């Protein structure tokens, strides 16, 4: 079989393509029903102040519990949802649910935190984004300052005029803006000067080996310095070890997120986790 595929590269390619598109088709059909069927949920991962360990925020991460397939990774279904436009209603649900949850925790007596939500380019470009955000904040009774939108670099370089107008109007609403996976996208940094961004999230690919890899160390250092001189905060993504945390603290990183602190967890686990986290720090 391998021989045959080796001789006939086209056939191998086509078979892969078919398998790929079949999976996407199956996922797309599943996604259409998932919202009404209530198959989506959010897990929340804490973001802590690097020096004190104090919890300052949570990132809402979308999960899909399919009745037959079980938990489907967002890496598999978010791209399909983006392609098909289904990310728009799904993303609105995420915004509403995350705002509702942040307000609910506060009513339970938990300390106020910033809720971070990932936004796709398709959502970002739609004319009704401010209306969706405004409705979610009002319904939840959550101040705009407690919502942070995570945007990717690629989204910011697409249509600079539209992006600028949109970011200014979000900024005027009071919503916080973070650049997700910073350092992996488009290489022009000029947008940082032009746009009202609050935070850079340093991509996990630079953070994982920052202790042992001099190149990663140089990149992370440069990002932290850049952020400091522009007055932006930094969050390191994917921090898994205490050695990494200490290293990032020496470099002056503000906040961290990663398995070292906690994996993303269901909303109902958060109050107990917070209590244990506070006890551990004391
Ligand atoms: P992201 O926004 O960069 O989210 C961080 C990802 O890193 C999450 O994966 C999280 O579980 C994972 N992570 C956090 N700490 C660690 C660590 O210490 N080690 C390792 N190995 N991984 C860590 P997840 O939840 O699978 O999400 C993957 C991506 O899917 C997200 O990357 C984001 O781009 C996208 N996504 C998730 N939820 C949404 C959503 O509601 N809307 C949109 N548009 N995209 C979403
Ligand atoms: Mg994110
Ligand atoms: Mg990220
Ligand atoms: Mg990522």
Coordinates of C-alpha atoms and ligand atoms in Angstrom, one line a residue:
X1 CA 0.0 0.0 0.0
X2 CA 2.8 2.4 0.9
X3 CA 4.5 1.5 -2.3
X4 CA 1.4 2.2 -4.3
X5 CA 0.9 5.5 -2.6
X6 CA 4.6 6.4 -3.1
X7 CA 4.3 5.8 -6.8
X8 CA 1.0 7.6 -7.1
X9 CA 1.3 10.8 -5.1
X10 CA -1.9 12.2 -6.4
X11 CA -4.1 9.4 -5.2
X12 CA -2.6 9.6 -1.7
X13 CA -3.2 13.3 -1.7
X14 CA -6.9 12.9 -2.8
X15 CA -7.6 10.3 -0.2
X16 CA -6.3 12.6 2.5
X17 CA -8.3 15.4 1.2
X18 CA -11.4 13.3 1.2
X19 CA -10.9 12.1 4.7
X20 CA -10.2 15.7 5.8
X21 CA -13.3 17.1 4.1
X22 CA -15.5 14.3 5.4
X23 CA -14.4 15.0 8.9
X24 CA -15.1 18.7 8.4
X25 CA -18.5 18.0 6.9
X26 CA -19.4 15.7 9.8
X27 CA -18.3 18.3 12.3
X28 CA -20.2 21.1 10.5
X29 CA -23.4 19.1 10.5
X30 CA -23.0 18.4 14.2
X31 CA -22.3 22.0 14.9
X32 CA -25.5 23.1 13.4
X33 CA -27.5 21.3 16.0
X34 CA -25.1 21.7 18.9
X35 CA -26.2 25.2 20.0
X36 CA -29.9 24.3 20.2
X37 CA -29.1 21.0 21.8
X38 CA -27.2 22.7 24.6
X39 CA -24.0 20.7 23.8
X40 CA -21.6 23.7 24.3
X41 CA -20.1 24.6 27.7
X42 CA -17.3 26.8 28.9
X43 CA -14.3 25.8 31.0
X44 CA -12.5 28.5 32.9
X45 CA -8.7 28.8 33.4
X46 CA -7.4 31.2 36.0
X47 CA -4.9 34.0 35.2
X48 CA -2.8 35.0 38.2
X49 CA -0.5 37.9 39.1
X50 CA 2.9 36.4 38.7
X51 CA 4.5 37.9 41.8
X52 CA 1.7 37.5 44.3
X53 CA -0.2 34.5 42.8
X54 CA -3.5 36.5 43.2
X55 CA -6.2 35.5 40.8
X56 CA -6.9 38.4 38.5
X57 CA -8.9 36.8 35.8
X58 CA -10.3 33.7 34.0
X59 CA -10.2 32.8 30.3
X60 CA -13.4 31.2 29.1
X61 CA -12.6 28.3 26.8
X62 CA -15.3 26.7 24.6
X63 CA -16.0 23.0 24.9
X64 CA -18.3 20.8 22.8
X65 CA -19.8 17.8 24.5
X66 CA -21.1 15.7 21.6
X67 CA -23.6 13.0 22.6
X68 CA -21.7 10.3 20.7
X69 CA -18.1 11.6 20.2
X70 CA -17.7 13.0 23.7
X71 CA -15.6 16.1 24.3
X72 CA -14.4 17.6 21.0
X73 CA -11.4 19.9 21.1
X74 CA -11.8 23.5 20.0
X75 CA -8.7 23.1 17.8
X76 CA -10.9 20.7 15.7
X77 CA -14.2 22.4 15.6
X78 CA -13.5 26.2 16.0
X79 CA -11.9 26.4 12.5
X80 CA -14.9 24.6 11.0
X81 CA -17.3 26.9 12.8
X82 CA -15.3 29.9 11.5
X83 CA -15.4 28.7 7.9
X84 CA -19.1 28.0 8.0
X85 CA -20.0 31.2 9.8
X86 CA -21.5 29.2 12.7
X87 CA -18.9 30.9 14.9
X88 CA -21.1 34.0 15.0
X89 CA -24.1 32.5 16.9
X90 CA -21.8 30.2 18.9
X91 CA -19.5 33.1 19.7
X92 CA -22.5 35.2 20.9
X93 CA -23.5 32.4 23.2
X94 CA -19.9 32.3 24.6
X95 CA -20.0 36.1 25.3
X96 CA -23.4 35.9 27.0
X97 CA -22.5 32.8 29.1
X98 CA -19.1 34.1 30.1
X99 CA -20.5 37.5 31.2
X100 CA -23.4 35.8 33.1
X101 CA -20.9 33.5 34.9
X102 CA -18.6 36.3 35.9
X103 CA -21.5 38.2 37.4
X104 CA -22.9 35.0 39.1
X105 CA -19.5 34.4 40.8
X106 CA -19.5 37.9 42.1
X107 CA -23.0 37.6 43.5
X108 CA -21.8 34.4 45.3
X109 CA -19.2 36.5 47.1
X110 CA -16.1 35.6 45.0
X111 CA -13.7 38.5 44.4
X112 CA -14.3 40.3 41.1
X113 CA -12.2 39.1 38.2
X114 CA -11.8 40.0 34.6
X115 CA -13.4 37.5 32.2
X116 CA -11.4 36.9 29.0
X117 CA -13.2 35.7 25.9
X118 CA -11.7 34.6 22.6
X119 CA -13.0 36.4 19.5
X120 CA -12.8 35.1 15.9
X121 CA -12.1 37.4 13.0
X122 CA -15.6 36.8 11.6
X123 CA -17.2 38.0 14.9
X124 CA -14.8 40.9 15.1
X125 CA -15.8 42.2 11.6
X126 CA -19.5 42.1 12.0
X127 CA -21.3 45.4 12.4
X128 CA -23.3 44.1 15.4
X129 CA -20.4 43.3 17.7
X130 CA -20.9 46.3 20.0
X131 CA -24.6 45.5 20.3
X132 CA -23.9 41.8 21.1
X133 CA -21.4 42.8 23.8
X134 CA -23.6 45.6 25.2
X135 CA -26.6 43.2 25.5
X136 CA -24.5 40.5 27.2
X137 CA -23.0 43.0 29.7
X138 CA -26.4 44.6 30.5
X139 CA -28.2 41.3 30.9
X140 CA -25.4 40.1 33.2
X141 CA -25.1 43.4 35.0
X142 CA -21.3 43.2 34.4
X143 CA -19.3 46.4 34.1
X144 CA -17.5 46.6 30.6
X145 CA -14.1 46.8 32.3
X146 CA -14.5 43.3 33.6
X147 CA -14.7 41.8 30.1
X148 CA -11.5 41.3 28.0
X149 CA -11.5 40.3 24.4
X150 CA -8.7 38.1 23.1
X151 CA -7.9 38.9 19.5
X152 CA -5.2 37.4 17.3
X153 CA -2.6 39.4 15.4
X154 CA -3.8 38.1 12.0
X155 CA -7.2 39.7 12.7
X156 CA -5.6 43.1 13.3
X157 CA -3.7 43.4 10.0
X158 CA -6.6 42.6 7.7
X159 CA -8.3 45.9 7.1
X160 CA -6.5 48.5 9.2
X161 CA -9.2 51.2 8.9
X162 CA -12.0 48.9 10.0
X163 CA -9.9 47.5 12.7
X164 CA -9.0 50.9 14.1
X165 CA -12.6 52.1 14.1
X166 CA -13.8 48.9 15.8
X167 CA -11.0 48.9 18.4
X168 CA -11.6 52.5 19.3
X169 CA -15.3 51.9 19.8
X170 CA -14.7 48.8 21.9
X171 CA -12.2 50.8 23.9
X172 CA -14.7 53.6 24.3
X173 CA -17.2 51.0 25.7
X174 CA -14.6 50.2 28.3
X175 CA -14.0 46.6 27.2
X176 CA -10.3 45.5 27.6
X177 CA -8.3 44.2 24.6
X178 CA -5.6 41.6 24.6
X179 CA -3.5 40.2 21.7
X180 CA -3.6 36.4 22.0
X181 CA -0.7 34.1 20.9
X182 CA 1.5 37.2 20.6
X183 CA 4.6 36.7 18.5
X184 CA 3.2 34.0 16.2
X185 CA 1.3 36.2 13.8
X186 CA 2.1 39.0 11.4
X187 CA 5.5 40.6 12.0
X188 CA 4.5 44.3 11.8
X189 CA 4.4 45.9 15.2
X190 CA 3.1 49.2 14.0
X191 CA -0.5 48.3 15.0
X192 CA 0.5 48.3 18.7
X193 CA 1.2 52.0 18.4
X194 CA -2.0 52.8 16.5
X195 CA -4.5 50.6 18.4
X196 CA -5.7 50.9 22.0
X197 CA -4.5 47.4 23.2
X198 CA -4.2 46.6 27.0
X199 CA -2.3 43.3 27.0
X200 CA 0.0 41.0 25.1
X201 CA -0.4 37.3 25.8
X202 CA 3.0 35.7 25.0
X203 CA 2.4 32.5 23.0
X204 CA 3.0 29.2 24.7
X205 CA 5.5 28.2 22.0
X206 CA 8.0 30.8 23.4
X207 CA 7.1 30.1 27.0
X208 CA 7.4 26.3 27.3
X209 CA 11.2 26.2 27.0
X210 CA 12.1 29.7 28.0
X211 CA 14.3 28.4 30.8
X212 CA 16.5 26.2 28.6
X213 CA 16.3 27.7 25.1
X214 CA 18.3 31.0 24.7
X215 CA 16.3 31.9 21.6
X216 CA 13.0 31.7 23.4
X217 CA 14.5 33.6 26.3
X218 CA 15.5 36.4 24.0
X219 CA 12.1 36.6 22.4
X220 CA 10.2 36.6 25.7
X221 CA 12.6 39.2 27.1
X222 CA 12.0 41.4 24.0
X223 CA 8.2 41.1 24.2
X224 CA 8.2 42.0 27.9
X225 CA 10.4 45.0 27.2
X226 CA 8.3 46.1 24.2
X227 CA 5.1 45.8 26.3
X228 CA 6.7 47.7 29.2
X229 CA 7.7 50.6 27.0
X230 CA 4.3 50.8 25.4
X231 CA 2.5 50.6 28.7
X232 CA 0.9 47.2 28.1
X233 CA 0.6 44.3 30.5
X234 CA 2.0 40.9 29.7
X235 CA 0.5 37.4 30.3
X236 CA 2.6 34.3 29.7
X237 CA 0.5 31.4 28.3
X238 CA 1.1 27.7 29.0
X239 CA 3.3 28.0 32.2
X240 CA 3.7 24.4 33.4
X241 CA 6.6 24.5 35.9
X242 CA 7.7 26.5 38.9
X243 CA 11.1 27.1 37.2
X244 CA 9.3 28.8 34.3
X245 CA 7.3 30.9 36.7
X246 CA 10.5 32.1 38.5
X247 CA 12.3 32.8 35.2
X248 CA 9.3 34.9 33.9
X249 CA 9.2 36.8 37.2
X250 CA 12.9 37.7 36.8
X251 CA 12.1 38.9 33.2
X252 CA 9.3 41.1 34.6
X253 CA 6.2 39.4 33.2
X254 CA 3.0 40.6 34.9
X255 CA 0.7 37.6 34.8
X256 CA 0.6 33.9 34.0
X257 CA -1.8 31.3 32.9
X258 CA -1.1 27.6 32.6
X259 CA -1.3 24.1 34.1
X260 CA 1.1 25.1 36.9
X261 CA -1.8 27.1 38.4
X262 CA -4.7 25.1 37.0
X263 CA -6.1 23.4 34.0
X264 CA -9.3 24.9 32.5
X265 CA -12.2 23.7 34.7
X266 CA -16.0 23.7 34.8
X267 CA -17.6 26.7 36.3
X268 CA -18.9 24.7 39.3
X269 CA -15.4 23.8 40.3
X270 CA -14.2 27.4 40.5
X271 CA -15.4 28.4 44.0
X272 CA -13.7 25.4 45.7
X273 CA -10.6 25.8 43.6
X274 CA -10.4 29.5 44.6
X275 CA -10.8 28.7 48.2
X276 CA -7.9 26.1 48.1
X277 CA -5.8 28.5 46.0
X278 CA -6.1 31.3 48.6
X279 CA -5.3 28.8 51.4
X280 CA -2.2 27.6 49.6
X281 CA -0.9 31.1 49.2
X282 CA -1.5 32.0 52.8
Ligands
LIG1 P1 -6.0 30.1 23.2 O1 -7.0 31.2 23.3 O2 -4.6 30.4 23.0 O3 -6.2 29.3 24.6 C1 -5.1 28.7 25.3 C2 -5.1 27.2 25.1 O4 -3.9 26.7 25.8 C3 -6.3 26.4 25.7 O5 -6.5 25.3 24.8 C4 -5.7 26.0 27.0 O6 -6.4 24.8 27.5 C5 -4.3 25.6 26.7 N1 -3.4 25.7 27.8 C6 -3.5 26.5 28.9 N2 -2.5 26.3 29.7 C7 -1.7 25.4 29.2 C8 -0.5 24.7 29.6 O7 0.1 25.0 30.7 N3 0.0 23.7 28.8 C9 -0.6 23.4 27.6 N4 -0.1 22.4 26.9 N5 -1.8 24.0 27.2 C10 -2.3 25.0 28.0 P2 -8.0 24.9 24.3 O8 -9.0 25.2 25.4 O9 -7.9 23.6 23.7 O10 -8.3 26.0 23.2 C11 -7.6 26.1 22.0 C12 -7.9 27.3 21.2 O11 -9.2 27.3 20.7 C13 -7.8 28.6 22.0 O12 -6.4 29.0 22.1 C14 -8.6 29.5 21.1 O13 -7.8 29.9 20.0 C15 -9.6 28.6 20.6 N6 -10.9 28.8 21.3 C16 -11.2 28.3 22.6 N7 -12.4 28.8 23.0 C17 -12.8 29.7 22.0 C18 -14.0 30.5 21.8 O14 -14.9 30.6 22.6 N8 -14.1 31.2 20.6 C19 -13.1 31.2 19.7 N9 -13.2 31.9 18.6 N10 -12.0 30.4 19.8 C20 -11.9 29.7 21.0
LIG2 MG1 -7.1 32.9 24.2
LIG3 MG1 -3.4 31.9 23.3
LIG4 MG1 -3.4 29.5 21.1

